[in-house]
Amino acid sequence: MKLFIVVTVYKEKIQNSITVKSIIENNHIIRKLFRQVELLIYDNSPVIQNVEIDLSFPFTSHSDIKNGGLTTAYNYAYELARFQFDWIVFLDQDTELNEGYFKELKKAMEKINFNNEVVSIVPKMFHGNKIFSPAQVKWGGIHRSINPKYTGVYKNGELMAVGSGMALKTSFISSIGGFNKLFWLDCLDRWVFNKIYRMKKKCYIIPSKINHELSIMNFEKYMNPKKYSNQIHSEAIFMHRYKTFFENTFFIVRLIKRAIVLPIQTKNIYYSKESLQIIYSILFSRFTKQQTFNEYGK
């Protein structure tokens, strides 16, 4: 089995990345598990970094000081891997991996290697003791965490998982023409798994439990106005393009709730203003098929 790993870094010293440290700590077991493996560190930081790490398998780094976001990083990794590797694992800079993750990943890949229906493998992501990924996608874009004990091919409807830690078949990425530039940073994972569902493909959930920092799980600690603006704009565009009129109406109700609750929770009126601005954009049809995220405040 041939595996390509990409870690996307932003304003973080590469040697300090939790994810990079995890790969270094497990690099010998990774090398033993996979017939061919390679690491790409894609750095979106504004200053070029020197990369000095000791690995038992090949790695390269690429600096993108203009910060093309996740989509550019993912498409870059795909172009490097598409003709040589069976799978690509996508990772953020703050995902704590362990030996069990790589062993379970290999087992799952072997199990579904000739199953053309299954195109993705995802771990169980936790914030503290609470599982938040993968999650069932309900009506209106609502996500509900799956049973923590669930493993294997997911067959109970649409699934969404956090992008960090997911593995995708390179053949599947080819079939969808690479990653959608519309979601340059946020909601790219939602787009990927919505694509999987619409194409009647499946995801395999491995038993591995991974710790990951997610801003919405601790809003006051990890969120800031600029990040919220990016997330909510991408969410609105995703809802507009891929959900029904009634689901978008319900989304407006959810935005109204955020406009009321978030300023109380954070003591920052900006979150209310941004939520109301998105509602205005939706009501007056500013989100058209021709418009991209860049027009809304990248």
PDB file of C-alpha atoms in Angstrom:
ATOM      1  CA  MET A   1       0.000   0.000   0.000  1.00  0.00           C
ATOM      2  CA  LYS A   2       1.351   3.398  -1.017  1.00  0.00           C
ATOM      3  CA  LEU A   3       0.583   6.357   1.242  1.00  0.00           C
ATOM      4  CA  PHE A   4       1.140  10.082   0.771  1.00  0.00           C
ATOM      5  CA  ILE A   5       0.816  12.346   3.836  1.00  0.00           C
ATOM      6  CA  VAL A   6       0.328  16.106   3.701  1.00  0.00           C
ATOM      7  CA  VAL A   7       0.478  18.403   6.741  1.00  0.00           C
ATOM      8  CA  THR A   8      -0.703  21.986   6.263  1.00  0.00           C
ATOM      9  CA  VAL A   9       0.910  24.532   8.578  1.00  0.00           C
ATOM     10  CA  TYR A  10       0.067  28.184   9.193  1.00  0.00           C
ATOM     11  CA  LYS A  11       1.956  30.603  11.460  1.00  0.00           C
ATOM     12  CA  GLU A  12       3.420  27.702  13.416  1.00  0.00           C
ATOM     13  CA  LYS A  13       7.025  26.679  13.658  1.00  0.00           C
ATOM     14  CA  ILE A  14       7.109  23.390  11.817  1.00  0.00           C
ATOM     15  CA  GLN A  15       9.168  21.623  14.467  1.00  0.00           C
ATOM     16  CA  ASN A  16       6.564  22.697  17.071  1.00  0.00           C
ATOM     17  CA  SER A  17       3.561  21.340  15.181  1.00  0.00           C
ATOM     18  CA  ILE A  18       1.771  18.665  17.208  1.00  0.00           C
ATOM     19  CA  THR A  19       1.093  16.754  14.003  1.00  0.00           C
ATOM     20  CA  VAL A  20       4.674  16.874  12.755  1.00  0.00           C
ATOM     21  CA  LYS A  21       5.935  15.754  16.166  1.00  0.00           C
ATOM     22  CA  SER A  22       3.499  12.821  16.058  1.00  0.00           C
ATOM     23  CA  ILE A  23       4.738  11.743  12.640  1.00  0.00           C
ATOM     24  CA  ILE A  24       8.368  11.966  13.759  1.00  0.00           C
ATOM     25  CA  GLU A  25       7.619   9.891  16.864  1.00  0.00           C
ATOM     26  CA  ASN A  26       5.895   7.219  14.764  1.00  0.00           C
ATOM     27  CA  ASN A  27       8.012   7.448  11.619  1.00  0.00           C
ATOM     28  CA  HIS A  28       9.601   3.990  11.965  1.00  0.00           C
ATOM     29  CA  ILE A  29       6.275   2.201  12.390  1.00  0.00           C
ATOM     30  CA  ILE A  30       4.858   4.213   9.459  1.00  0.00           C
ATOM     31  CA  ARG A  31       7.778   3.099   7.289  1.00  0.00           C
ATOM     32  CA  LYS A  32       7.217  -0.552   8.237  1.00  0.00           C
ATOM     33  CA  LEU A  33       3.478  -0.444   7.603  1.00  0.00           C
ATOM     34  CA  PHE A  34       3.460   1.047   4.110  1.00  0.00           C
ATOM     35  CA  ARG A  35       5.297  -0.200   1.047  1.00  0.00           C
ATOM     36  CA  GLN A  36       5.884   3.370  -0.050  1.00  0.00           C
ATOM     37  CA  VAL A  37       5.308   6.497   2.015  1.00  0.00           C
ATOM     38  CA  GLU A  38       6.145  10.164   1.600  1.00  0.00           C
ATOM     39  CA  LEU A  39       5.450  13.315   3.608  1.00  0.00           C
ATOM     40  CA  LEU A  40       4.723  16.820   2.320  1.00  0.00           C
ATOM     41  CA  ILE A  41       4.733  19.777   4.702  1.00  0.00           C
ATOM     42  CA  TYR A  42       2.794  22.603   3.069  1.00  0.00           C
ATOM     43  CA  ASP A  43       3.537  25.860   4.858  1.00  0.00           C
ATOM     44  CA  ASN A  44       1.091  28.743   4.423  1.00  0.00           C
ATOM     45  CA  SER A  45       3.012  30.976   6.838  1.00  0.00           C
ATOM     46  CA  PRO A  46       3.999  34.500   5.701  1.00  0.00           C
ATOM     47  CA  VAL A  47       7.693  33.787   6.357  1.00  0.00           C
ATOM     48  CA  ILE A  48       9.639  30.944   4.739  1.00  0.00           C
ATOM     49  CA  GLN A  49      10.846  28.358   7.269  1.00  0.00           C
ATOM     50  CA  ASN A  50      13.812  26.017   7.197  1.00  0.00           C
ATOM     51  CA  VAL A  51      12.624  22.453   7.680  1.00  0.00           C
ATOM     52  CA  GLU A  52      14.969  20.216   9.651  1.00  0.00           C
ATOM     53  CA  ILE A  53      13.397  16.941  10.730  1.00  0.00           C
ATOM     54  CA  ASP A  54      14.728  13.402  10.893  1.00  0.00           C
ATOM     55  CA  LEU A  55      12.561  10.804   9.146  1.00  0.00           C
ATOM     56  CA  SER A  56      13.091   7.280   7.873  1.00  0.00           C
ATOM     57  CA  PHE A  57      11.132   8.010   4.685  1.00  0.00           C
ATOM     58  CA  PRO A  58      11.227  10.843   2.102  1.00  0.00           C
ATOM     59  CA  PHE A  59       9.699  14.231   2.817  1.00  0.00           C
ATOM     60  CA  THR A  60       9.475  17.557   1.043  1.00  0.00           C
ATOM     61  CA  SER A  61       8.302  21.003   2.075  1.00  0.00           C
ATOM     62  CA  HIS A  62       6.628  23.762   0.133  1.00  0.00           C
ATOM     63  CA  SER A  63       6.256  27.379   1.218  1.00  0.00           C
ATOM     64  CA  ASP A  64       3.222  29.388   0.111  1.00  0.00           C
ATOM     65  CA  ILE A  65       3.672  32.829   1.663  1.00  0.00           C
ATOM     66  CA  LYS A  66       0.595  34.122  -0.179  1.00  0.00           C
ATOM     67  CA  ASN A  67      -1.499  31.582   1.771  1.00  0.00           C
ATOM     68  CA  GLY A  68      -3.639  29.835  -0.796  1.00  0.00           C
ATOM     69  CA  GLY A  69      -5.432  28.003   2.011  1.00  0.00           C
ATOM     70  CA  LEU A  70      -6.302  24.337   2.327  1.00  0.00           C
ATOM     71  CA  THR A  71      -7.632  23.912  -1.197  1.00  0.00           C
ATOM     72  CA  THR A  72      -4.369  25.013  -2.784  1.00  0.00           C
ATOM     73  CA  ALA A  73      -2.382  22.802  -0.399  1.00  0.00           C
ATOM     74  CA  TYR A  74      -4.609  19.787  -1.033  1.00  0.00           C
ATOM     75  CA  ASN A  75      -4.531  20.189  -4.805  1.00  0.00           C
ATOM     76  CA  TYR A  76      -0.759  20.602  -4.691  1.00  0.00           C
ATOM     77  CA  ALA A  77      -0.443  17.366  -2.679  1.00  0.00           C
ATOM     78  CA  TYR A  78      -2.807  15.582  -5.050  1.00  0.00           C
ATOM     79  CA  GLU A  79      -0.769  16.567  -8.099  1.00  0.00           C
ATOM     80  CA  LEU A  80       2.380  15.169  -6.447  1.00  0.00           C
ATOM     81  CA  ALA A  81       0.691  11.930  -5.389  1.00  0.00           C
ATOM     82  CA  ARG A  82      -1.841  11.109  -8.103  1.00  0.00           C
ATOM     83  CA  PHE A  83       0.360   8.837 -10.244  1.00  0.00           C
ATOM     84  CA  GLN A  84       2.366   7.078  -7.511  1.00  0.00           C
ATOM     85  CA  PHE A  85       0.214   6.714  -4.395  1.00  0.00           C
ATOM     86  CA  ASP A  86      -3.033   4.888  -3.630  1.00  0.00           C
ATOM     87  CA  TRP A  87      -4.114   7.087  -0.723  1.00  0.00           C
ATOM     88  CA  ILE A  88      -3.529  10.594   0.623  1.00  0.00           C
ATOM     89  CA  VAL A  89      -3.879  11.474   4.313  1.00  0.00           C
ATOM     90  CA  PHE A  90      -4.702  15.128   4.998  1.00  0.00           C
ATOM     91  CA  LEU A  91      -3.633  16.684   8.303  1.00  0.00           C
ATOM     92  CA  ASP A  92      -3.783  20.043  10.060  1.00  0.00           C
ATOM     93  CA  GLN A  93      -0.922  21.200  12.264  1.00  0.00           C
ATOM     94  CA  ASP A  94      -2.564  20.405  15.616  1.00  0.00           C
ATOM     95  CA  THR A  95      -3.767  16.792  15.310  1.00  0.00           C
ATOM     96  CA  GLU A  96      -2.201  14.425  17.828  1.00  0.00           C
ATOM     97  CA  LEU A  97      -1.600  11.078  16.128  1.00  0.00           C
ATOM     98  CA  ASN A  98      -0.548   7.775  17.666  1.00  0.00           C
ATOM     99  CA  GLU A  99       0.771   4.410  16.563  1.00  0.00           C
ATOM    100  CA  GLY A 100      -2.720   2.894  16.670  1.00  0.00           C
ATOM    101  CA  TYR A 101      -3.992   5.368  14.093  1.00  0.00           C
ATOM    102  CA  PHE A 102      -1.462   4.271  11.479  1.00  0.00           C
ATOM    103  CA  LYS A 103      -1.971   0.557  12.214  1.00  0.00           C
ATOM    104  CA  GLU A 104      -5.751   0.854  11.931  1.00  0.00           C
ATOM    105  CA  LEU A 105      -5.385   2.963   8.809  1.00  0.00           C
ATOM    106  CA  LYS A 106      -3.321   0.219   7.167  1.00  0.00           C
ATOM    107  CA  LYS A 107      -5.824  -2.488   8.188  1.00  0.00           C
ATOM    108  CA  ALA A 108      -8.723  -0.495   6.774  1.00  0.00           C
ATOM    109  CA  MET A 109      -6.887   0.160   3.516  1.00  0.00           C
ATOM    110  CA  GLU A 110      -6.204  -3.535   3.050  1.00  0.00           C
ATOM    111  CA  LYS A 111      -9.802  -4.430   3.875  1.00  0.00           C
ATOM    112  CA  ILE A 112     -11.359  -2.042   1.353  1.00  0.00           C
ATOM    113  CA  ASN A 113      -8.584  -2.026  -1.231  1.00  0.00           C
ATOM    114  CA  PHE A 114     -10.759  -3.633  -3.920  1.00  0.00           C
ATOM    115  CA  ASN A 115     -14.019  -2.056  -2.777  1.00  0.00           C
ATOM    116  CA  ASN A 116     -14.680   0.757  -5.239  1.00  0.00           C
ATOM    117  CA  GLU A 117     -17.607   1.987  -3.169  1.00  0.00           C
ATOM    118  CA  VAL A 118     -15.478   3.019  -0.174  1.00  0.00           C
ATOM    119  CA  VAL A 119     -13.274   6.017  -0.934  1.00  0.00           C
ATOM    120  CA  SER A 120     -12.520   7.535   2.472  1.00  0.00           C
ATOM    121  CA  ILE A 121     -11.168   6.463   5.861  1.00  0.00           C
ATOM    122  CA  VAL A 122     -11.667   8.617   8.946  1.00  0.00           C
ATOM    123  CA  PRO A 123     -10.748   8.306  12.644  1.00  0.00           C
ATOM    124  CA  LYS A 124     -12.882   9.316  15.602  1.00  0.00           C
ATOM    125  CA  MET A 125     -12.017  12.850  16.648  1.00  0.00           C
ATOM    126  CA  PHE A 126     -12.401  13.979  20.249  1.00  0.00           C
ATOM    127  CA  HIS A 127     -12.305  17.277  22.090  1.00  0.00           C
ATOM    128  CA  GLY A 128     -11.740  16.166  25.668  1.00  0.00           C
ATOM    129  CA  ASN A 129     -14.152  13.277  26.216  1.00  0.00           C
ATOM    130  CA  LYS A 130     -16.623  14.402  23.560  1.00  0.00           C
ATOM    131  CA  ILE A 131     -16.640  12.930  20.070  1.00  0.00           C
ATOM    132  CA  PHE A 132     -17.377  15.504  17.357  1.00  0.00           C
ATOM    133  CA  SER A 133     -16.253  13.719  14.204  1.00  0.00           C
ATOM    134  CA  PRO A 134     -17.443  11.894  12.237  1.00  0.00           C
ATOM    135  CA  ALA A 135     -21.022  13.104  12.466  1.00  0.00           C
ATOM    136  CA  GLN A 136     -24.347  12.307  10.836  1.00  0.00           C
ATOM    137  CA  VAL A 137     -25.617  15.051   8.549  1.00  0.00           C
ATOM    138  CA  LYS A 138     -29.226  15.861   9.354  1.00  0.00           C
ATOM    139  CA  TRP A 139     -31.766  18.060   7.613  1.00  0.00           C
ATOM    140  CA  GLY A 140     -30.842  21.731   7.575  1.00  0.00           C
ATOM    141  CA  GLY A 141     -27.107  21.103   7.778  1.00  0.00           C
ATOM    142  CA  ILE A 142     -27.277  19.981  11.404  1.00  0.00           C
ATOM    143  CA  HIS A 143     -24.527  17.575  12.513  1.00  0.00           C
ATOM    144  CA  ARG A 144     -25.033  14.913  15.166  1.00  0.00           C
ATOM    145  CA  SER A 145     -22.123  12.823  16.436  1.00  0.00           C
ATOM    146  CA  ILE A 146     -22.232   9.122  15.641  1.00  0.00           C
ATOM    147  CA  ASN A 147     -22.163   6.383  18.242  1.00  0.00           C
ATOM    148  CA  PRO A 148     -18.566   6.372  19.596  1.00  0.00           C
ATOM    149  CA  LYS A 149     -18.506   2.567  19.269  1.00  0.00           C
ATOM    150  CA  TYR A 150     -19.302   2.566  15.551  1.00  0.00           C
ATOM    151  CA  THR A 151     -16.551   1.221  13.280  1.00  0.00           C
ATOM    152  CA  GLY A 152     -16.475  -0.046   9.714  1.00  0.00           C
ATOM    153  CA  VAL A 153     -18.227   1.144   6.566  1.00  0.00           C
ATOM    154  CA  TYR A 154     -20.843   3.766   7.396  1.00  0.00           C
ATOM    155  CA  LYS A 155     -24.169   2.942   5.746  1.00  0.00           C
ATOM    156  CA  ASN A 156     -26.638   5.109   7.664  1.00  0.00           C
ATOM    157  CA  GLY A 157     -26.899   8.094   5.363  1.00  0.00           C
ATOM    158  CA  GLU A 158     -24.756  11.160   4.850  1.00  0.00           C
ATOM    159  CA  LEU A 159     -21.619  11.500   6.945  1.00  0.00           C
ATOM    160  CA  MET A 160     -19.338  14.465   7.602  1.00  0.00           C
ATOM    161  CA  ALA A 161     -15.892  14.316   9.163  1.00  0.00           C
ATOM    162  CA  VAL A 162     -13.230  16.832  10.050  1.00  0.00           C
ATOM    163  CA  GLY A 163     -10.677  17.074   7.258  1.00  0.00           C
ATOM    164  CA  SER A 164      -7.642  16.527   9.451  1.00  0.00           C
ATOM    165  CA  GLY A 165      -6.989  12.803   9.693  1.00  0.00           C
ATOM    166  CA  MET A 166      -9.087  11.800   6.698  1.00  0.00           C
ATOM    167  CA  ALA A 167      -7.640   9.560   4.028  1.00  0.00           C
ATOM    168  CA  LEU A 168      -8.933   9.689   0.460  1.00  0.00           C
ATOM    169  CA  LYS A 169      -8.267   7.424  -2.484  1.00  0.00           C
ATOM    170  CA  THR A 170      -6.344   9.302  -5.147  1.00  0.00           C
ATOM    171  CA  SER A 171      -8.620   7.708  -7.737  1.00  0.00           C
ATOM    172  CA  PHE A 172     -11.632   9.327  -6.051  1.00  0.00           C
ATOM    173  CA  ILE A 173      -9.961  12.744  -6.007  1.00  0.00           C
ATOM    174  CA  SER A 174      -9.329  12.310  -9.735  1.00  0.00           C
ATOM    175  CA  SER A 175     -12.994  11.473 -10.298  1.00  0.00           C
ATOM    176  CA  ILE A 176     -14.109  14.772  -8.717  1.00  0.00           C
ATOM    177  CA  GLY A 177     -11.492  16.853 -10.515  1.00  0.00           C
ATOM    178  CA  GLY A 178      -9.511  17.796  -7.420  1.00  0.00           C
ATOM    179  CA  PHE A 179     -10.640  20.079  -4.613  1.00  0.00           C
ATOM    180  CA  ASN A 180     -13.125  22.911  -5.007  1.00  0.00           C
ATOM    181  CA  LYS A 181     -11.394  26.306  -4.901  1.00  0.00           C
ATOM    182  CA  LEU A 182     -14.634  27.902  -3.738  1.00  0.00           C
ATOM    183  CA  PHE A 183     -13.953  26.572  -0.227  1.00  0.00           C
ATOM    184  CA  TRP A 184     -10.380  27.741   0.066  1.00  0.00           C
ATOM    185  CA  LEU A 185     -10.235  27.294   3.842  1.00  0.00           C
ATOM    186  CA  ASP A 186     -13.462  26.520   5.702  1.00  0.00           C
ATOM    187  CA  CYS A 187     -16.135  23.987   4.763  1.00  0.00           C
ATOM    188  CA  LEU A 188     -13.799  22.138   2.413  1.00  0.00           C
ATOM    189  CA  ASP A 189     -14.364  18.992   4.465  1.00  0.00           C
ATOM    190  CA  ARG A 190     -18.133  19.509   4.258  1.00  0.00           C
ATOM    191  CA  TRP A 191     -17.831  19.788   0.483  1.00  0.00           C
ATOM    192  CA  VAL A 192     -15.700  16.617   0.241  1.00  0.00           C
ATOM    193  CA  PHE A 193     -18.089  14.449   2.241  1.00  0.00           C
ATOM    194  CA  ASN A 194     -21.149  15.912   0.572  1.00  0.00           C
ATOM    195  CA  LYS A 195     -19.506  14.947  -2.718  1.00  0.00           C
ATOM    196  CA  ILE A 196     -18.919  11.418  -1.413  1.00  0.00           C
ATOM    197  CA  TYR A 197     -22.583  11.129  -0.440  1.00  0.00           C
ATOM    198  CA  ARG A 198     -23.918  12.542  -3.708  1.00  0.00           C
ATOM    199  CA  MET A 199     -21.736  10.138  -5.692  1.00  0.00           C
ATOM    200  CA  LYS A 200     -23.120   7.244  -3.608  1.00  0.00           C
ATOM    201  CA  LYS A 201     -19.713   6.413  -2.165  1.00  0.00           C
ATOM    202  CA  LYS A 202     -18.930   5.366   1.418  1.00  0.00           C
ATOM    203  CA  CYS A 203     -16.605   6.157   4.319  1.00  0.00           C
ATOM    204  CA  TYR A 204     -14.833   3.681   6.577  1.00  0.00           C
ATOM    205  CA  ILE A 205     -14.589   4.650  10.271  1.00  0.00           C
ATOM    206  CA  ILE A 206     -11.582   3.222  12.113  1.00  0.00           C
ATOM    207  CA  PRO A 207     -11.570   2.651  15.894  1.00  0.00           C
ATOM    208  CA  SER A 208      -8.694   5.075  16.477  1.00  0.00           C
ATOM    209  CA  LYS A 209      -9.450   7.990  18.814  1.00  0.00           C
ATOM    210  CA  ILE A 210      -7.639  11.224  17.987  1.00  0.00           C
ATOM    211  CA  ASN A 211      -7.413  14.450  19.983  1.00  0.00           C
ATOM    212  CA  HIS A 212      -7.884  17.576  17.917  1.00  0.00           C
ATOM    213  CA  GLU A 213      -8.386  21.257  18.727  1.00  0.00           C
ATOM    214  CA  LEU A 214     -11.563  22.583  17.110  1.00  0.00           C
ATOM    215  CA  SER A 215     -12.560  26.227  17.423  1.00  0.00           C
ATOM    216  CA  ILE A 216     -16.308  25.638  17.661  1.00  0.00           C
ATOM    217  CA  MET A 217     -15.789  23.254  20.585  1.00  0.00           C
ATOM    218  CA  ASN A 218     -14.228  26.012  22.673  1.00  0.00           C
ATOM    219  CA  PHE A 219     -15.443  29.232  21.115  1.00  0.00           C
ATOM    220  CA  GLU A 220     -13.915  31.639  23.605  1.00  0.00           C
ATOM    221  CA  LYS A 221     -10.456  30.057  23.486  1.00  0.00           C
ATOM    222  CA  TYR A 222      -9.990  29.178  19.822  1.00  0.00           C
ATOM    223  CA  MET A 223     -12.295  31.521  17.903  1.00  0.00           C
ATOM    224  CA  ASN A 224     -11.695  35.122  16.901  1.00  0.00           C
ATOM    225  CA  PRO A 225     -13.723  37.587  14.775  1.00  0.00           C
ATOM    226  CA  LYS A 226     -11.684  37.081  11.599  1.00  0.00           C
ATOM    227  CA  LYS A 227     -11.876  33.292  11.844  1.00  0.00           C
ATOM    228  CA  TYR A 228     -15.613  33.487  12.521  1.00  0.00           C
ATOM    229  CA  SER A 229     -16.071  35.693   9.465  1.00  0.00           C
ATOM    230  CA  ASN A 230     -14.260  33.154   7.272  1.00  0.00           C
ATOM    231  CA  GLN A 231     -16.223  30.222   8.655  1.00  0.00           C
ATOM    232  CA  ILE A 232     -19.669  31.772   8.465  1.00  0.00           C
ATOM    233  CA  HIS A 233     -19.179  33.060   4.906  1.00  0.00           C
ATOM    234  CA  SER A 234     -18.095  29.610   3.709  1.00  0.00           C
ATOM    235  CA  GLU A 235     -20.964  27.974   5.578  1.00  0.00           C
ATOM    236  CA  ALA A 236     -23.472  30.315   3.927  1.00  0.00           C
ATOM    237  CA  ILE A 237     -22.068  29.615   0.466  1.00  0.00           C
ATOM    238  CA  PHE A 238     -22.136  25.855   1.112  1.00  0.00           C
ATOM    239  CA  MET A 239     -25.760  26.006   2.278  1.00  0.00           C
ATOM    240  CA  HIS A 240     -26.753  28.150  -0.687  1.00  0.00           C
ATOM    241  CA  ARG A 241     -25.173  25.843  -3.251  1.00  0.00           C
ATOM    242  CA  TYR A 242     -25.975  22.423  -1.819  1.00  0.00           C
ATOM    243  CA  LYS A 243     -29.055  22.673   0.389  1.00  0.00           C
ATOM    244  CA  THR A 244     -32.738  23.291  -0.301  1.00  0.00           C
ATOM    245  CA  PHE A 245     -34.702  26.531   0.075  1.00  0.00           C
ATOM    246  CA  PHE A 246     -36.321  25.317   3.295  1.00  0.00           C
ATOM    247  CA  GLU A 247     -32.982  24.214   4.742  1.00  0.00           C
ATOM    248  CA  ASN A 248     -31.585  27.658   4.001  1.00  0.00           C
ATOM    249  CA  THR A 249     -34.591  29.219   5.713  1.00  0.00           C
ATOM    250  CA  PHE A 250     -33.806  27.134   8.775  1.00  0.00           C
ATOM    251  CA  PHE A 251     -30.170  28.215   8.483  1.00  0.00           C
ATOM    252  CA  ILE A 252     -31.308  31.840   8.800  1.00  0.00           C
ATOM    253  CA  VAL A 253     -33.084  30.920  12.044  1.00  0.00           C
ATOM    254  CA  ARG A 254     -29.852  29.401  13.323  1.00  0.00           C
ATOM    255  CA  LEU A 255     -27.958  32.568  12.367  1.00  0.00           C
ATOM    256  CA  ILE A 256     -30.451  34.693  14.296  1.00  0.00           C
ATOM    257  CA  LYS A 257     -29.827  32.510  17.332  1.00  0.00           C
ATOM    258  CA  ARG A 258     -26.070  33.012  16.933  1.00  0.00           C
ATOM    259  CA  ALA A 259     -26.559  36.767  16.633  1.00  0.00           C
ATOM    260  CA  ILE A 260     -28.233  36.712  20.035  1.00  0.00           C
ATOM    261  CA  VAL A 261     -26.186  34.107  21.894  1.00  0.00           C
ATOM    262  CA  LEU A 262     -22.607  34.709  20.736  1.00  0.00           C
ATOM    263  CA  PRO A 263     -22.274  38.352  21.874  1.00  0.00           C
ATOM    264  CA  ILE A 264     -23.491  37.311  25.325  1.00  0.00           C
ATOM    265  CA  GLN A 265     -21.112  34.371  25.397  1.00  0.00           C
ATOM    266  CA  THR A 266     -18.051  36.236  24.089  1.00  0.00           C
ATOM    267  CA  LYS A 267     -18.866  39.814  25.151  1.00  0.00           C
ATOM    268  CA  ASN A 268     -18.100  40.867  21.574  1.00  0.00           C
ATOM    269  CA  ILE A 269     -20.837  42.476  19.465  1.00  0.00           C
ATOM    270  CA  TYR A 270     -18.898  41.723  16.268  1.00  0.00           C
ATOM    271  CA  TYR A 271     -20.286  38.176  16.159  1.00  0.00           C
ATOM    272  CA  SER A 272     -23.807  39.545  16.089  1.00  0.00           C
ATOM    273  CA  LYS A 273     -22.996  42.046  13.339  1.00  0.00           C
ATOM    274  CA  GLU A 274     -21.376  39.371  11.185  1.00  0.00           C
ATOM    275  CA  SER A 275     -24.278  36.960  11.627  1.00  0.00           C
ATOM    276  CA  LEU A 276     -26.795  39.649  10.683  1.00  0.00           C
ATOM    277  CA  GLN A 277     -24.706  40.648   7.659  1.00  0.00           C
ATOM    278  CA  ILE A 278     -24.813  37.081   6.371  1.00  0.00           C
ATOM    279  CA  ILE A 279     -28.581  36.983   6.863  1.00  0.00           C
ATOM    280  CA  TYR A 280     -28.844  40.174   4.785  1.00  0.00           C
ATOM    281  CA  SER A 281     -26.702  38.629   2.045  1.00  0.00           C
ATOM    282  CA  ILE A 282     -28.862  35.506   1.948  1.00  0.00           C
ATOM    283  CA  LEU A 283     -32.167  37.381   1.901  1.00  0.00           C
ATOM    284  CA  PHE A 284     -31.090  39.662  -0.926  1.00  0.00           C
ATOM    285  CA  SER A 285     -29.597  36.813  -3.000  1.00  0.00           C
ATOM    286  CA  ARG A 286     -25.992  37.970  -2.914  1.00  0.00           C
ATOM    287  CA  PHE A 287     -24.764  34.354  -2.929  1.00  0.00           C
ATOM    288  CA  THR A 288     -25.020  33.425  -6.591  1.00  0.00           C
ATOM    289  CA  LYS A 289     -23.356  30.564  -8.415  1.00  0.00           C
ATOM    290  CA  GLN A 290     -20.879  32.959 -10.014  1.00  0.00           C
ATOM    291  CA  GLN A 291     -19.665  34.407  -6.720  1.00  0.00           C
ATOM    292  CA  THR A 292     -16.779  32.888  -4.850  1.00  0.00           C
ATOM    293  CA  PHE A 293     -15.542  33.056  -1.314  1.00  0.00           C
ATOM    294  CA  ASN A 294     -12.862  35.555  -2.305  1.00  0.00           C
ATOM    295  CA  GLU A 295     -15.591  38.123  -2.922  1.00  0.00           C
ATOM    296  CA  TYR A 296     -16.785  37.749   0.654  1.00  0.00           C
ATOM    297  CA  GLY A 297     -13.737  38.611   2.663  1.00  0.00           C
ATOM    298  CA  LYS A 298     -10.857  36.180   2.221  1.00  0.00           C
TER     299      LYS A 298
END
